[in-house]
Amino acid sequence: MRRPSRTEALMPVLSANKAQEEQINTSYEPLTPSVITDEKAQSYIEALNFACSRPDIRNIAVTGPYGAGKSSVLLTWERAEDNDFRVMTVSLADFEMQRAYPGDSLSVEGKPDYDDNEKKAGKAEEKTIEYSILQQLLYKEKKSVLPYSRLERISDVSACQIAMMTASLLFILASTATGLLFLFPDYIREKLSLSPELSQFLLELPVLARFGSAGIFLFTALFFALKKLHRTGVFDRRVSIDKVDILKGAITTRPAAPSLLNVYIDEIVYFFEQTQYNVVIFEDLDRHNDGAIFIKLREINQLINNCLPTDNPVRFIYAVRDNLFITPESRTKFFDFVIPVIPVMDSENASEHFLSKFTLDELRQEGFKDCLARLALFIPDMRVMHNIANEFRLYRNIVNNGGDLKRLISLITYKNLYAEDYHRIDQKKGMLYSIVSEYT
């Protein structure tokens, strides 16, 4: 009887491990916006297509609370088959983070004395937002697409481009030398060590032919030279943005400095003329609570469309929360069309969404389903729910394989909802540590 080879003996084990690995990998979910596949997507697509097909609608709002799925709606519309618009997205996220103030001086009352810093930050915040918008707009395309832009860009020069520049330079020099040769035959012949017969031939030409030929060659050389200089911005007031500052996200502002969006309006208009983008999506702009930016963007949209054909205007789509404006009149006055996004998850169906992220074997564990239903009521949005499920899957496979799932999911949920208090457990501090220590 033939004994199975080592490879054949290991095949069932390898197949089982591969199937388990695939199951683990497919159970994770990304936290990024996703394409909506159910029937609700078509309603949003039709509404956005209607708004973008009307030339009089140029400022569109996609409204909903945080985590409602506004980005997913816009992504679904952008990738729809019948979408012929060229779309770009500007994201201006402002995240709430824990900030430490080590070494800060204390005031007389014992509180950190960083009020002055907060005031300075408030004055510069508007400039910083405008700066971020400019970065994402004007640095969207390569230098070759915007050859006459006055903003400096680092670009890789290929061998073909070097050859073309060399040929252009040689052509300009040759045209200049030929033109001067027609004007001053003896002088140029002597400097370039040319044949005496050539200067004699040129001197015998009619004066009109000599000066006419010289004018043609010199005009050609001057034309190409000025064209090259114009493309490098020599004749414009050079606009330079420090690339180190771009990477740091820093900007130096002055109290009387004008709006950056107004200063670079010609660059913005030139960008849309060259790139043919006709839809710009602004995300998370409302997190900054700066209404002046919305007003400036609306003015920018008007200025852009004044310079473009009326039948193909540029439209701005703002993904914002519902209560951005205080009164309904100001909301409908600012936006030309409003599309509300119905949240995918609410208190009624939160447990249903949460239960769908776990396997049948996990749900069969005693009390686990009821635990999930109670925890789901505290989860604020779908993105947080995805992250809790991802962490649960990872912790279970690495640390707690076969342990009490109720304790694991409860601790991971608390870790996501109250991260600061959770990380104080290592220091034997915090509310959770105090409660647990009293009952143990």
Tab-separated table of C-alpha atoms in Angstrom:
chain	number	residue	atom	x	y	z
A	1	MET	CA	0.000	0.000	0.000
A	2	ARG	CA	1.452	3.384	-1.067
A	3	ARG	CA	2.012	5.818	1.765
A	4	PRO	CA	0.756	9.344	1.043
A	5	SER	CA	3.439	11.903	0.423
A	6	ARG	CA	4.135	14.698	2.865
A	7	THR	CA	2.491	17.199	0.528
A	8	GLU	CA	-0.650	15.079	0.223
A	9	ALA	CA	-0.811	14.646	3.988
A	10	LEU	CA	-0.548	18.384	4.572
A	11	MET	CA	-3.112	19.368	1.938
A	12	PRO	CA	-6.205	19.017	4.201
A	13	VAL	CA	-4.520	21.083	6.906
A	14	LEU	CA	-3.391	23.740	4.439
A	15	SER	CA	-6.847	23.888	2.868
A	16	ALA	CA	-8.489	24.293	6.258
A	17	ASN	CA	-6.038	27.030	7.247
A	18	LYS	CA	-6.575	28.810	3.932
A	19	ALA	CA	-10.362	28.641	4.305
A	20	GLN	CA	-10.083	29.964	7.856
A	21	GLU	CA	-7.754	32.773	6.714
A	22	GLU	CA	-10.162	33.764	3.933
A	23	GLN	CA	-13.047	33.783	6.410
A	24	ILE	CA	-11.082	36.008	8.777
A	25	ASN	CA	-9.993	38.388	6.031
A	26	THR	CA	-13.459	38.767	4.518
A	27	SER	CA	-14.980	39.518	7.927
A	28	TYR	CA	-13.107	42.817	8.191
A	29	GLU	CA	-14.728	45.961	6.852
A	30	PRO	CA	-12.977	49.172	5.766
A	31	LEU	CA	-13.842	52.458	7.447
A	32	THR	CA	-13.864	54.322	4.145
A	33	PRO	CA	-17.012	55.344	2.222
A	34	SER	CA	-18.537	52.508	0.225
A	35	VAL	CA	-20.756	52.272	-2.838
A	36	ILE	CA	-24.432	51.845	-1.943
A	37	THR	CA	-25.948	48.850	-3.712
A	38	ASP	CA	-29.581	48.811	-2.550
A	39	GLU	CA	-32.560	50.545	-4.157
A	40	LYS	CA	-32.077	53.750	-2.142
A	41	ALA	CA	-28.970	54.559	-4.173
A	42	GLN	CA	-30.999	55.230	-7.311
A	43	SER	CA	-33.033	57.948	-5.589
A	44	TYR	CA	-29.885	59.807	-4.556
A	45	ILE	CA	-28.365	59.388	-8.028
A	46	GLU	CA	-31.480	60.773	-9.716
A	47	ALA	CA	-31.577	63.768	-7.359
A	48	LEU	CA	-27.909	64.609	-7.944
A	49	ASN	CA	-28.249	64.128	-11.704
A	50	PHE	CA	-31.205	66.513	-11.724
A	51	ALA	CA	-29.308	69.140	-9.728
A	52	CYS	CA	-26.209	68.890	-11.920
A	53	SER	CA	-28.199	68.981	-15.163
A	54	ARG	CA	-29.738	72.380	-14.430
A	55	PRO	CA	-27.452	75.301	-15.394
A	56	ASP	CA	-29.058	77.521	-12.747
A	57	ILE	CA	-28.191	75.119	-9.895
A	58	ARG	CA	-24.573	75.674	-8.859
A	59	ASN	CA	-24.437	75.276	-5.066
A	60	ILE	CA	-25.788	71.929	-3.886
A	61	ALA	CA	-26.057	70.689	-0.310
A	62	VAL	CA	-25.995	67.027	0.694
A	63	THR	CA	-27.124	67.204	4.305
A	64	GLY	CA	-27.253	64.761	7.170
A	65	PRO	CA	-25.798	64.139	10.633
A	66	TYR	CA	-22.253	62.915	11.107
A	67	GLY	CA	-21.983	59.282	10.055
A	68	ALA	CA	-25.205	59.357	8.029
A	69	GLY	CA	-23.443	58.194	4.866
A	70	LYS	CA	-23.085	61.448	2.906
A	71	SER	CA	-19.681	60.449	1.540
A	72	SER	CA	-21.020	57.050	0.493
A	73	VAL	CA	-23.920	58.703	-1.346
A	74	LEU	CA	-21.560	61.005	-3.231
A	75	LEU	CA	-19.171	58.144	-4.011
A	76	THR	CA	-22.065	56.067	-5.350
A	77	TRP	CA	-23.178	58.928	-7.595
A	78	GLU	CA	-19.623	59.623	-8.766
A	79	ARG	CA	-19.141	55.997	-9.843
A	80	ALA	CA	-22.563	55.617	-11.440
A	81	GLU	CA	-22.527	54.503	-15.059
A	82	ASP	CA	-24.573	57.471	-16.278
A	83	ASN	CA	-22.361	60.059	-14.553
A	84	ASP	CA	-20.589	62.123	-17.220
A	85	PHE	CA	-19.320	64.812	-14.852
A	86	ARG	CA	-15.676	65.274	-13.958
A	87	VAL	CA	-15.622	65.318	-10.170
A	88	MET	CA	-12.954	66.252	-7.653
A	89	THR	CA	-13.179	66.114	-3.866
A	90	VAL	CA	-11.790	68.570	-1.318
A	91	SER	CA	-11.720	67.177	2.210
A	92	LEU	CA	-11.226	69.521	5.154
A	93	ALA	CA	-11.503	67.215	8.139
A	94	ASP	CA	-10.987	68.664	11.603
A	95	PHE	CA	-10.683	65.879	14.146
A	96	GLU	CA	-11.213	66.187	17.876
A	97	MET	CA	-8.090	64.923	19.613
A	98	GLN	CA	-6.770	64.929	23.133
A	99	ARG	CA	-4.237	67.718	23.493
A	100	ALA	CA	-1.622	67.868	26.177
A	101	TYR	CA	0.001	71.090	27.283
A	102	PRO	CA	3.256	70.013	28.901
A	103	GLY	CA	5.406	72.750	30.267
A	104	ASP	CA	2.763	75.403	29.890
A	105	SER	CA	2.838	78.152	32.446
A	106	LEU	CA	-0.005	78.359	34.933
A	107	SER	CA	-2.014	81.450	35.647
A	108	VAL	CA	-2.767	82.797	39.085
A	109	GLU	CA	-5.952	80.750	39.241
A	110	GLY	CA	-4.030	77.564	38.468
A	111	LYS	CA	-5.380	77.035	34.938
A	112	PRO	CA	-3.177	76.628	31.861
A	113	ASP	CA	-2.455	80.017	30.380
A	114	TYR	CA	-2.918	79.275	26.706
A	115	ASP	CA	-5.772	81.702	25.987
A	116	ASP	CA	-3.458	83.848	23.866
A	117	ASN	CA	-2.504	80.844	21.790
A	118	GLU	CA	-6.171	79.999	21.261
A	119	LYS	CA	-6.883	83.544	20.105
A	120	LYS	CA	-4.005	83.433	17.637
A	121	ALA	CA	-5.159	80.049	16.394
A	122	GLY	CA	-8.666	81.396	15.897
A	123	LYS	CA	-7.372	84.277	13.779
A	124	ALA	CA	-5.284	81.960	11.615
A	125	GLU	CA	-7.880	79.192	11.280
A	126	GLU	CA	-9.726	80.878	8.432
A	127	LYS	CA	-6.475	81.365	6.526
A	128	THR	CA	-5.524	77.754	7.181
A	129	ILE	CA	-8.822	76.497	5.757
A	130	GLU	CA	-8.400	78.654	2.659
A	131	TYR	CA	-4.826	77.428	2.333
A	132	SER	CA	-5.964	73.805	2.471
A	133	ILE	CA	-8.596	74.438	-0.192
A	134	LEU	CA	-5.984	76.022	-2.462
A	135	GLN	CA	-3.573	73.134	-1.956
A	136	GLN	CA	-6.125	70.501	-2.870
A	137	LEU	CA	-7.482	72.469	-5.819
A	138	LEU	CA	-4.354	73.784	-7.470
A	139	TYR	CA	-2.107	70.804	-6.772
A	140	LYS	CA	-4.651	68.331	-8.127
A	141	GLU	CA	-3.073	68.317	-11.588
A	142	LYS	CA	0.500	68.110	-12.816
A	143	LYS	CA	2.514	71.066	-14.048
A	144	SER	CA	2.145	69.903	-17.653
A	145	VAL	CA	-1.642	70.329	-17.428
A	146	LEU	CA	-1.281	73.878	-16.067
A	147	PRO	CA	1.765	75.222	-17.947
A	148	TYR	CA	0.987	78.901	-17.308
A	149	SER	CA	0.285	78.573	-13.599
A	150	ARG	CA	2.378	80.889	-11.439
A	151	LEU	CA	2.446	78.389	-8.583
A	152	GLU	CA	5.684	76.464	-8.332
A	153	ARG	CA	5.526	72.684	-8.588
A	154	ILE	CA	8.245	70.061	-8.378
A	155	SER	CA	8.115	68.078	-11.600
A	156	ASP	CA	10.251	65.273	-12.966
A	157	VAL	CA	11.969	66.258	-16.211
A	158	SER	CA	12.235	63.372	-18.657
A	159	ALA	CA	14.975	62.839	-21.229
A	160	CYS	CA	12.513	63.726	-23.992
A	161	GLN	CA	11.736	67.075	-22.326
A	162	ILE	CA	15.438	67.839	-21.941
A	163	ALA	CA	15.976	67.035	-25.619
A	164	MET	CA	13.095	69.311	-26.631
A	165	MET	CA	14.397	72.160	-24.463
A	166	THR	CA	17.870	71.720	-25.942
A	167	ALA	CA	16.475	71.743	-29.468
A	168	SER	CA	14.438	74.877	-28.699
A	169	LEU	CA	17.482	76.658	-27.290
A	170	LEU	CA	19.608	75.712	-30.305
A	171	PHE	CA	16.853	76.870	-32.648
A	172	ILE	CA	16.640	80.252	-30.889
A	173	LEU	CA	20.418	80.689	-30.989
A	174	ALA	CA	20.603	79.644	-34.643
A	175	SER	CA	17.785	82.015	-35.625
A	176	THR	CA	19.439	84.875	-33.742
A	177	ALA	CA	22.835	84.201	-35.335
A	178	THR	CA	21.306	83.964	-38.809
A	179	GLY	CA	19.425	87.220	-38.362
A	180	LEU	CA	22.549	89.015	-37.167
A	181	LEU	CA	24.490	87.487	-40.049
A	182	PHE	CA	22.143	89.191	-42.514
A	183	LEU	CA	22.623	92.531	-40.717
A	184	PHE	CA	26.389	92.377	-40.063
A	185	PRO	CA	27.887	89.845	-42.501
A	186	ASP	CA	31.571	90.733	-42.044
A	187	TYR	CA	31.446	90.967	-38.243
A	188	ILE	CA	29.530	87.706	-37.723
A	189	ARG	CA	31.685	85.900	-40.345
A	190	GLU	CA	34.824	86.926	-38.488
A	191	LYS	CA	33.474	85.926	-35.056
A	192	LEU	CA	32.150	82.561	-36.270
A	193	SER	CA	35.073	81.886	-38.646
A	194	LEU	CA	32.822	81.495	-41.653
A	195	SER	CA	33.747	81.504	-45.330
A	196	PRO	CA	34.443	84.962	-46.870
A	197	GLU	CA	32.291	84.005	-49.844
A	198	LEU	CA	29.246	83.870	-47.542
A	199	SER	CA	29.626	87.454	-46.355
A	200	GLN	CA	30.309	88.588	-49.904
A	201	PHE	CA	27.117	86.856	-51.088
A	202	LEU	CA	25.029	88.501	-48.353
A	203	LEU	CA	26.458	91.954	-49.047
A	204	GLU	CA	25.498	91.643	-52.700
A	205	LEU	CA	21.840	91.001	-51.803
A	206	PRO	CA	19.371	93.886	-52.080
A	207	VAL	CA	19.062	95.905	-48.893
A	208	LEU	CA	15.352	95.116	-48.601
A	209	ALA	CA	15.990	91.362	-48.881
A	210	ARG	CA	18.786	91.501	-46.310
A	211	PHE	CA	16.821	93.462	-43.734
A	212	GLY	CA	13.635	91.497	-44.438
A	213	SER	CA	15.383	88.158	-43.917
A	214	ALA	CA	17.092	89.475	-40.781
A	215	GLY	CA	13.740	90.646	-39.417
A	216	ILE	CA	12.108	87.259	-40.027
A	217	PHE	CA	14.864	85.308	-38.271
A	218	LEU	CA	15.144	87.732	-35.336
A	219	PHE	CA	11.363	87.887	-34.917
A	220	THR	CA	11.189	84.077	-34.866
A	221	ALA	CA	13.953	83.864	-32.256
A	222	LEU	CA	12.359	86.576	-30.114
A	223	PHE	CA	8.918	84.958	-30.378
A	224	PHE	CA	10.102	81.555	-29.141
A	225	ALA	CA	12.275	83.114	-26.433
A	226	LEU	CA	9.412	85.223	-25.055
A	227	LYS	CA	7.064	82.245	-25.195
A	228	LYS	CA	9.446	80.186	-23.084
A	229	LEU	CA	9.949	83.051	-20.629
A	230	HIS	CA	6.200	83.584	-20.348
A	231	ARG	CA	5.659	79.937	-19.457
A	232	THR	CA	8.191	80.268	-16.657
A	233	GLY	CA	6.327	83.283	-15.240
A	234	VAL	CA	9.020	85.899	-15.830
A	235	PHE	CA	6.512	88.534	-16.929
A	236	ASP	CA	4.041	87.845	-14.117
A	237	ARG	CA	4.278	88.668	-10.462
A	238	ARG	CA	5.694	85.379	-9.322
A	239	VAL	CA	3.509	83.534	-6.822
A	240	SER	CA	5.567	81.198	-4.696
A	241	ILE	CA	4.311	78.823	-2.016
A	242	ASP	CA	6.987	77.356	0.226
A	243	LYS	CA	6.856	73.597	-0.161
A	244	VAL	CA	8.213	73.028	3.328
A	245	ASP	CA	5.266	74.981	4.702
A	246	ILE	CA	2.923	72.881	2.589
A	247	LEU	CA	4.209	69.701	4.172
A	248	LYS	CA	3.978	71.203	7.650
A	249	GLY	CA	0.541	72.618	7.022
A	250	ALA	CA	1.696	75.987	8.393
A	251	ILE	CA	1.075	79.461	7.073
A	252	THR	CA	2.187	82.924	8.110
A	253	THR	CA	-0.672	85.403	8.256
A	254	ARG	CA	-0.985	89.113	8.823
A	255	PRO	CA	-3.978	90.854	10.380
A	256	ALA	CA	-4.623	92.989	7.299
A	257	ALA	CA	-3.858	90.272	4.725
A	258	PRO	CA	-6.593	89.723	2.131
A	259	SER	CA	-8.370	86.418	1.615
A	260	LEU	CA	-6.148	83.807	0.011
A	261	LEU	CA	-9.044	82.653	-2.149
A	262	ASN	CA	-9.427	86.188	-3.476
A	263	VAL	CA	-5.677	86.589	-4.057
A	264	TYR	CA	-5.460	83.417	-6.126
A	265	ILE	CA	-8.798	83.724	-7.914
A	266	ASP	CA	-7.080	83.958	-11.306
A	267	GLU	CA	-5.234	80.708	-10.572
A	268	ILE	CA	-8.494	79.011	-9.572
A	269	VAL	CA	-10.280	80.194	-12.723
A	270	TYR	CA	-7.325	79.085	-14.867
A	271	PHE	CA	-7.399	75.675	-13.175
A	272	PHE	CA	-11.036	75.064	-14.117
A	273	GLU	CA	-10.522	76.376	-17.640
A	274	GLN	CA	-7.673	73.928	-18.261
A	275	THR	CA	-8.814	70.807	-16.399
A	276	GLN	CA	-12.507	70.700	-17.349
A	277	TYR	CA	-13.574	69.768	-13.808
A	278	ASN	CA	-17.223	70.750	-13.446
A	279	VAL	CA	-18.106	69.389	-9.986
A	280	VAL	CA	-16.224	70.013	-6.730
A	281	ILE	CA	-17.287	68.166	-3.575
A	282	PHE	CA	-16.419	69.793	-0.242
A	283	GLU	CA	-16.465	67.377	2.686
A	284	ASP	CA	-16.257	68.090	6.429
A	285	LEU	CA	-16.131	71.843	5.884
A	286	ASP	CA	-18.841	72.328	8.519
A	287	ARG	CA	-16.654	70.820	11.251
A	288	HIS	CA	-14.709	74.087	11.416
A	289	ASN	CA	-17.827	76.132	12.284
A	290	ASP	CA	-16.662	78.981	10.062
A	291	GLY	CA	-19.538	80.402	8.033
A	292	ALA	CA	-17.292	82.937	6.281
A	293	ILE	CA	-15.645	80.144	4.283
A	294	PHE	CA	-18.992	79.103	2.813
A	295	ILE	CA	-19.714	82.668	1.741
A	296	LYS	CA	-16.298	82.991	0.078
A	297	LEU	CA	-16.695	79.670	-1.706
A	298	ARG	CA	-20.060	80.781	-3.052
A	299	GLU	CA	-18.444	83.981	-4.336
A	300	ILE	CA	-15.627	81.935	-5.897
A	301	ASN	CA	-18.190	79.749	-7.629
A	302	GLN	CA	-19.886	82.830	-9.050
A	303	LEU	CA	-16.583	84.275	-10.300
A	304	ILE	CA	-15.558	80.980	-11.884
A	305	ASN	CA	-18.849	80.620	-13.727
A	306	ASN	CA	-18.682	84.220	-14.940
A	307	CYS	CA	-15.538	83.237	-16.851
A	308	LEU	CA	-16.866	79.924	-18.201
A	309	PRO	CA	-19.604	79.042	-20.713
A	310	THR	CA	-23.068	79.299	-19.183
A	311	ASP	CA	-24.159	75.902	-20.516
A	312	ASN	CA	-21.494	74.029	-18.519
A	313	PRO	CA	-21.067	75.723	-15.138
A	314	VAL	CA	-18.904	74.512	-12.267
A	315	ARG	CA	-21.001	73.189	-9.398
A	316	PHE	CA	-19.985	73.043	-5.755
A	317	ILE	CA	-21.467	70.229	-3.657
A	318	TYR	CA	-21.239	70.679	0.121
A	319	ALA	CA	-21.552	67.615	2.378
A	320	VAL	CA	-22.695	69.294	5.596
A	321	ARG	CA	-24.852	68.686	8.649
A	322	ASP	CA	-28.496	69.746	8.707
A	323	ASN	CA	-28.158	72.486	11.318
A	324	LEU	CA	-25.363	74.383	9.581
A	325	PHE	CA	-27.546	77.479	9.195
A	326	ILE	CA	-29.604	78.934	12.014
A	327	THR	CA	-32.715	79.770	10.011
A	328	PRO	CA	-34.356	77.824	7.161
A	329	GLU	CA	-34.452	81.010	5.071
A	330	SER	CA	-30.663	81.404	5.099
A	331	ARG	CA	-30.236	77.710	4.299
A	332	THR	CA	-32.463	77.758	1.229
A	333	LYS	CA	-31.075	81.138	0.168
A	334	PHE	CA	-27.488	79.924	0.204
A	335	PHE	CA	-28.014	76.564	-1.511
A	336	ASP	CA	-29.688	76.160	-4.883
A	337	PHE	CA	-30.679	72.567	-4.153
A	338	VAL	CA	-30.696	70.481	-0.950
A	339	ILE	CA	-30.527	66.676	-0.842
A	340	PRO	CA	-31.089	65.137	2.616
A	341	VAL	CA	-29.394	61.829	3.392
A	342	ILE	CA	-31.375	59.407	5.525
A	343	PRO	CA	-29.027	57.773	8.063
A	344	VAL	CA	-28.450	54.092	7.427
A	345	MET	CA	-28.386	53.344	11.140
A	346	ASP	CA	-30.612	54.667	13.915
A	347	SER	CA	-31.783	53.518	17.332
A	348	GLU	CA	-34.455	51.309	15.763
A	349	ASN	CA	-32.188	49.217	13.543
A	350	ALA	CA	-28.810	49.587	15.282
A	351	SER	CA	-28.998	46.144	16.874
A	352	GLU	CA	-29.917	44.572	13.531
A	353	HIS	CA	-26.846	46.084	11.874
A	354	PHE	CA	-24.624	45.075	14.784
A	355	LEU	CA	-25.862	41.469	14.838
A	356	SER	CA	-25.155	41.102	11.120
A	357	LYS	CA	-21.430	41.530	11.742
A	358	PHE	CA	-21.060	38.319	13.743
A	359	THR	CA	-21.177	34.652	12.781
A	360	LEU	CA	-23.981	32.251	13.673
A	361	ASP	CA	-21.698	30.352	16.045
A	362	GLU	CA	-20.927	33.555	17.922
A	363	LEU	CA	-24.583	34.550	18.108
A	364	ARG	CA	-25.500	31.138	19.525
A	365	GLN	CA	-23.365	31.747	22.619
A	366	GLU	CA	-25.582	32.306	25.611
A	367	GLY	CA	-26.412	35.960	26.229
A	368	PHE	CA	-24.207	37.248	23.398
A	369	LYS	CA	-27.086	38.396	21.190
A	370	ASP	CA	-28.736	40.321	24.042
A	371	CYS	CA	-25.393	41.899	24.895
A	372	LEU	CA	-24.987	43.107	21.302
A	373	ALA	CA	-28.499	44.561	21.261
A	374	ARG	CA	-27.793	46.612	24.388
A	375	LEU	CA	-24.383	47.795	23.203
A	376	ALA	CA	-25.719	48.845	19.789
A	377	LEU	CA	-27.790	51.612	21.381
A	378	PHE	CA	-24.594	53.433	22.424
A	379	ILE	CA	-22.763	53.226	19.077
A	380	PRO	CA	-23.019	56.647	17.357
A	381	ASP	CA	-22.545	55.735	13.680
A	382	MET	CA	-21.800	52.949	11.238
A	383	ARG	CA	-18.094	53.735	10.989
A	384	VAL	CA	-17.588	53.201	14.725
A	385	MET	CA	-19.624	49.991	14.484
A	386	HIS	CA	-17.365	48.718	11.693
A	387	ASN	CA	-14.282	49.440	13.789
A	388	ILE	CA	-15.694	47.671	16.858
A	389	ALA	CA	-16.434	44.579	14.763
A	390	ASN	CA	-12.945	44.672	13.215
A	391	GLU	CA	-11.237	44.910	16.597
A	392	PHE	CA	-13.431	42.152	18.014
A	393	ARG	CA	-12.451	39.851	15.155
A	394	LEU	CA	-8.755	40.600	15.621
A	395	TYR	CA	-8.759	40.260	19.417
A	396	ARG	CA	-10.732	37.030	19.285
A	397	ASN	CA	-8.399	35.380	16.794
A	398	ILE	CA	-5.215	36.485	18.557
A	399	VAL	CA	-5.956	36.846	22.267
A	400	ASN	CA	-9.326	35.430	23.259
A	401	ASN	CA	-10.005	32.480	20.963
A	402	GLY	CA	-12.828	30.540	22.634
A	403	GLY	CA	-13.191	32.871	25.633
A	404	ASP	CA	-16.191	34.780	26.949
A	405	LEU	CA	-17.401	36.782	23.944
A	406	LYS	CA	-19.673	39.025	26.015
A	407	ARG	CA	-16.770	40.360	28.049
A	408	LEU	CA	-14.624	40.796	24.964
A	409	ILE	CA	-17.179	42.737	22.910
A	410	SER	CA	-18.145	44.858	25.926
A	411	LEU	CA	-14.553	45.849	26.598
A	412	ILE	CA	-13.840	46.600	22.932
A	413	THR	CA	-16.989	48.728	22.669
A	414	TYR	CA	-15.964	50.677	25.761
A	415	LYS	CA	-12.475	51.085	24.303
A	416	ASN	CA	-13.929	52.676	21.155
A	417	LEU	CA	-16.507	54.879	22.864
A	418	TYR	CA	-14.410	56.025	25.838
A	419	ALA	CA	-10.832	55.610	24.665
A	420	GLU	CA	-9.332	58.049	27.160
A	421	ASP	CA	-10.835	56.316	30.184
A	422	TYR	CA	-9.946	52.900	28.775
A	423	HIS	CA	-6.261	53.756	28.430
A	424	ARG	CA	-6.162	55.020	32.017
A	425	ILE	CA	-6.686	51.428	33.188
A	426	ASP	CA	-2.937	50.809	32.800
A	427	GLN	CA	-2.368	53.581	35.334
A	428	LYS	CA	-4.984	52.058	37.673
A	429	LYS	CA	-7.116	55.142	37.215
A	430	GLY	CA	-10.341	56.092	35.530
A	431	MET	CA	-14.043	55.465	35.962
A	432	LEU	CA	-14.049	51.898	34.619
A	433	TYR	CA	-11.111	50.880	36.795
A	434	SER	CA	-12.791	52.336	39.884
A	435	ILE	CA	-16.062	50.500	39.237
A	436	VAL	CA	-14.389	47.151	38.546
A	437	SER	CA	-12.039	47.427	41.519
A	438	GLU	CA	-14.977	48.014	43.889
A	439	TYR	CA	-16.699	44.792	42.822
A	440	THR	CA	-13.628	42.553	42.763
